[in-house]
Amino acid sequence: MPRGRRFAALVRCQAALLARSQRWLAPVLLYAAFLAVGVQAGQPVLDSLGYAAAGLLPVTAWLTRLCVTQEPPAARAVVAAALGPARVHGAALVTALGAALVLGTVATAFVLLTGEPLSNDRTTAVPLPPAALAGLLTALCCALVGTAVGALCARPVLHRRGWSLATTVPVVLLAVVTDGSPAKRAVTGLVSGSRDGTVRVPLLACAGALLLAAAVTALTARLASSRE
């Protein structure tokens, strides 16, 4: 079987494991509650898009930790021996990112349907197609950064669950508030644009998030090959 098909089969297997385990319920329900509290009908759409995207980052980190630890050690060892630990680890990260992107797309659609396409002072109209693009790209940016955070705070970097959880929380906070974070840059672009009705599409932030996620994936996959 070609490598691409084998990797796709691994991703399908990881997705099936995640779906059957129902471990995804906690982060998904938390995100739904986060949206229910912070996104109200009639709010400026750009503000709400930024809020929804920012909340996706910790949820993605949580999903990533779930995906890289969901297999029993014996089963993981068998699959890793057959297909390579780096490929198995990469499939887990892709599964987590895919689940997060589904959540982000649904949340963005919800905000676009319920939000008001106006600036904060209600004087400037916000064009919905560019706002939708900016919202989706910001969600993508936050999902990529969240995947990187989750990968750095779980196996094979950290094997102990307590240390993994204790590390994830502050790293997520740093990713949300640090000026150099692509996620903060993308979210800030939406929130600041809502003040005057200007849509800022976060292309540079998305490029930075993609590079970050790719680098972390390569690093953790190499660690998986050497440690597992």
XYZ file of C-alpha atoms in Angstrom:
228
model
C 0.000 0.000 0.000
C 1.390 3.466 -0.886
C 2.560 5.600 2.019
C -0.186 8.169 1.507
C -2.892 5.535 1.753
C -1.306 3.988 4.818
C -1.184 7.378 6.511
C -4.810 8.087 5.568
C -5.792 4.720 7.015
C -3.967 5.611 10.240
C -5.845 8.911 10.455
C -9.174 7.109 9.939
C -8.234 4.642 12.652
C -7.298 7.434 15.053
C -10.531 9.278 14.286
C -12.571 6.123 14.907
C -10.797 5.552 18.221
C -11.502 9.116 19.293
C -15.164 8.910 18.271
C -15.763 5.598 20.042
C -13.947 6.627 23.206
C -16.271 9.620 23.740
C -13.330 11.383 25.379
C -13.998 14.231 22.950
C -17.241 15.042 24.759
C -15.600 17.044 27.549
C -13.660 19.513 25.347
C -16.547 19.827 22.888
C -19.084 20.533 25.630
C -16.693 23.011 27.229
C -16.335 24.837 23.917
C -20.105 24.857 23.427
C -20.535 26.381 26.891
C -17.816 28.925 26.118
C -19.685 29.991 22.985
C -23.057 30.042 24.736
C -21.708 32.428 27.369
C -19.656 34.716 25.136
C -21.459 34.792 21.782
C -24.873 36.435 21.792
C -27.170 37.178 18.882
C -26.766 40.726 17.599
C -23.192 41.238 18.794
C -20.650 42.707 16.322
C -19.613 39.815 14.137
C -15.857 40.437 14.140
C -15.689 40.565 17.930
C -17.594 37.287 18.175
C -15.414 35.624 15.538
C -12.309 36.565 17.527
C -13.847 35.238 20.732
C -14.835 31.940 19.124
C -11.398 31.459 17.571
C -9.549 32.231 20.819
C -11.586 29.611 22.665
C -10.653 27.025 20.056
C -6.961 27.117 21.023
C -7.206 25.423 24.458
C -9.816 23.002 23.139
C -7.448 21.966 20.341
C -4.605 21.474 22.814
C -6.907 19.254 24.870
C -7.966 17.228 21.825
C -4.324 16.811 20.834
C -3.414 15.415 24.237
C -6.341 13.008 23.969
C -5.355 11.795 20.520
C -1.690 11.129 21.268
C -2.550 9.144 24.413
C -5.764 7.361 23.455
C -4.244 4.047 22.331
C -3.253 1.410 24.916
C 0.551 1.130 25.061
C 0.554 -2.432 23.700
C -1.628 -1.558 20.711
C 0.409 1.539 19.979
C 3.625 -0.464 20.084
C 2.266 -2.967 17.560
C 1.132 -0.266 15.127
C 4.363 1.678 15.588
C 6.416 -1.439 14.869
C 4.490 -2.031 11.648
C 4.219 1.528 10.327
C 6.739 3.565 12.292
C 6.208 5.601 15.493
C 6.690 8.922 13.700
C 3.880 8.154 11.266
C 1.577 7.009 14.059
C 2.285 10.176 16.036
C 1.691 12.350 12.987
C -1.645 10.663 12.357
C -2.724 11.428 15.923
C -1.854 15.112 15.482
C -3.689 15.312 12.150
C -6.753 13.718 13.746
C -6.773 16.276 16.543
C -6.329 19.143 14.102
C -9.136 17.827 11.906
C -11.524 17.572 14.852
C -10.626 21.111 15.915
C -11.188 22.465 12.415
C -14.657 20.920 12.341
C -15.450 22.669 15.622
C -13.979 25.929 14.362
C -15.973 25.815 11.140
C -19.230 25.161 12.982
C -18.506 27.958 15.462
C -17.644 30.395 12.668
C -20.860 29.552 10.823
C -22.850 30.048 14.036
C -21.295 33.474 14.621
C -21.915 34.560 11.035
C -25.564 33.536 11.299
C -26.218 35.216 14.644
C -23.801 38.154 14.685
C -24.493 41.676 13.484
C -22.306 42.713 10.510
C -21.523 46.105 12.005
C -18.623 47.782 13.795
C -18.674 48.205 17.571
C -20.279 51.646 17.338
C -22.901 50.297 14.893
C -22.041 52.924 12.272
C -19.958 50.921 9.749
C -21.153 47.858 7.858
C -18.872 44.811 7.823
C -18.894 42.807 4.566
C -19.731 39.201 5.438
C -17.667 37.290 2.808
C -14.335 38.829 3.918
C -15.424 38.476 7.552
C -16.153 34.787 6.976
C -12.732 34.282 5.387
C -11.000 36.131 8.229
C -12.939 34.139 10.814
C -12.113 30.794 9.226
C -8.429 31.645 8.872
C -8.273 32.859 12.470
C -9.871 29.608 13.619
C -7.314 27.709 11.518
C -4.496 29.738 13.061
C -5.687 29.031 16.606
C -6.191 25.339 15.824
C -2.656 25.042 14.454
C -1.165 26.765 17.497
C -3.320 24.637 19.796
C -2.085 21.487 18.076
C 1.511 22.599 18.567
C 0.873 23.331 22.250
C -0.819 19.989 22.805
C 1.990 18.130 21.028
C 4.660 19.820 23.147
C 2.820 19.086 26.396
C 2.090 15.392 25.878
C 3.810 12.163 24.869
C 6.543 11.756 23.677
C 7.790 15.056 25.177
C 6.089 14.577 28.561
C 4.938 11.122 29.622
C 3.535 11.828 33.082
C -0.090 12.948 32.965
C 0.262 15.358 35.884
C 3.225 17.178 34.377
C 1.502 17.197 31.000
C -1.611 18.883 32.367
C 0.354 21.296 34.557
C 2.403 22.374 31.558
C -0.483 22.660 29.098
C -2.382 25.316 31.056
C 0.371 27.973 31.245
C 1.566 27.286 27.695
C -1.984 27.774 26.401
C -2.219 31.063 28.288
C 1.083 32.200 26.809
C -0.103 31.282 23.310
C -3.230 33.401 23.818
C -1.630 36.508 25.359
C 1.980 36.648 24.102
C 2.560 39.285 21.428
C 4.662 36.956 19.266
C 1.952 34.301 19.101
C 0.328 33.893 15.661
C -2.946 33.093 17.400
C -2.958 36.355 19.361
C -2.052 38.301 16.244
C -4.957 36.802 14.288
C -7.499 37.276 17.081
C -6.303 40.821 17.769
C -6.759 41.640 14.088
C -10.432 40.685 14.278
C -11.091 42.471 17.564
C -9.316 45.675 16.551
C -10.995 45.594 13.145
C -14.373 45.477 14.858
C -13.778 48.965 16.231
C -13.900 50.591 12.819
C -15.487 47.852 10.713
C -12.257 46.862 8.945
C -11.752 43.207 8.084
C -8.134 42.094 8.476
C -7.447 38.703 6.899
C -4.667 37.037 8.965
C -2.559 35.577 6.174
C 0.804 36.219 7.835
C -0.428 34.882 11.168
C -1.686 31.714 9.490
C 1.658 31.245 7.747
C 3.435 31.597 11.083
C 1.046 29.151 12.763
C 1.554 26.634 9.949
C 5.332 26.861 10.276
C 5.089 26.475 14.048
C 2.815 23.441 13.818
C 5.016 21.834 11.153
C 8.166 22.368 13.220
C 6.601 20.959 16.383
C 5.195 18.001 14.464
C 8.619 17.209 13.010
C 10.285 17.547 16.415
C 7.803 15.404 18.308
C 7.696 12.789 15.534
C 11.479 12.466 15.765
C 11.217 12.117 19.537
C 8.553 9.464 19.061
C 10.923 7.523 16.817
C 13.734 7.653 19.370
C 11.777 7.152 22.585
C 8.929 4.791 21.719
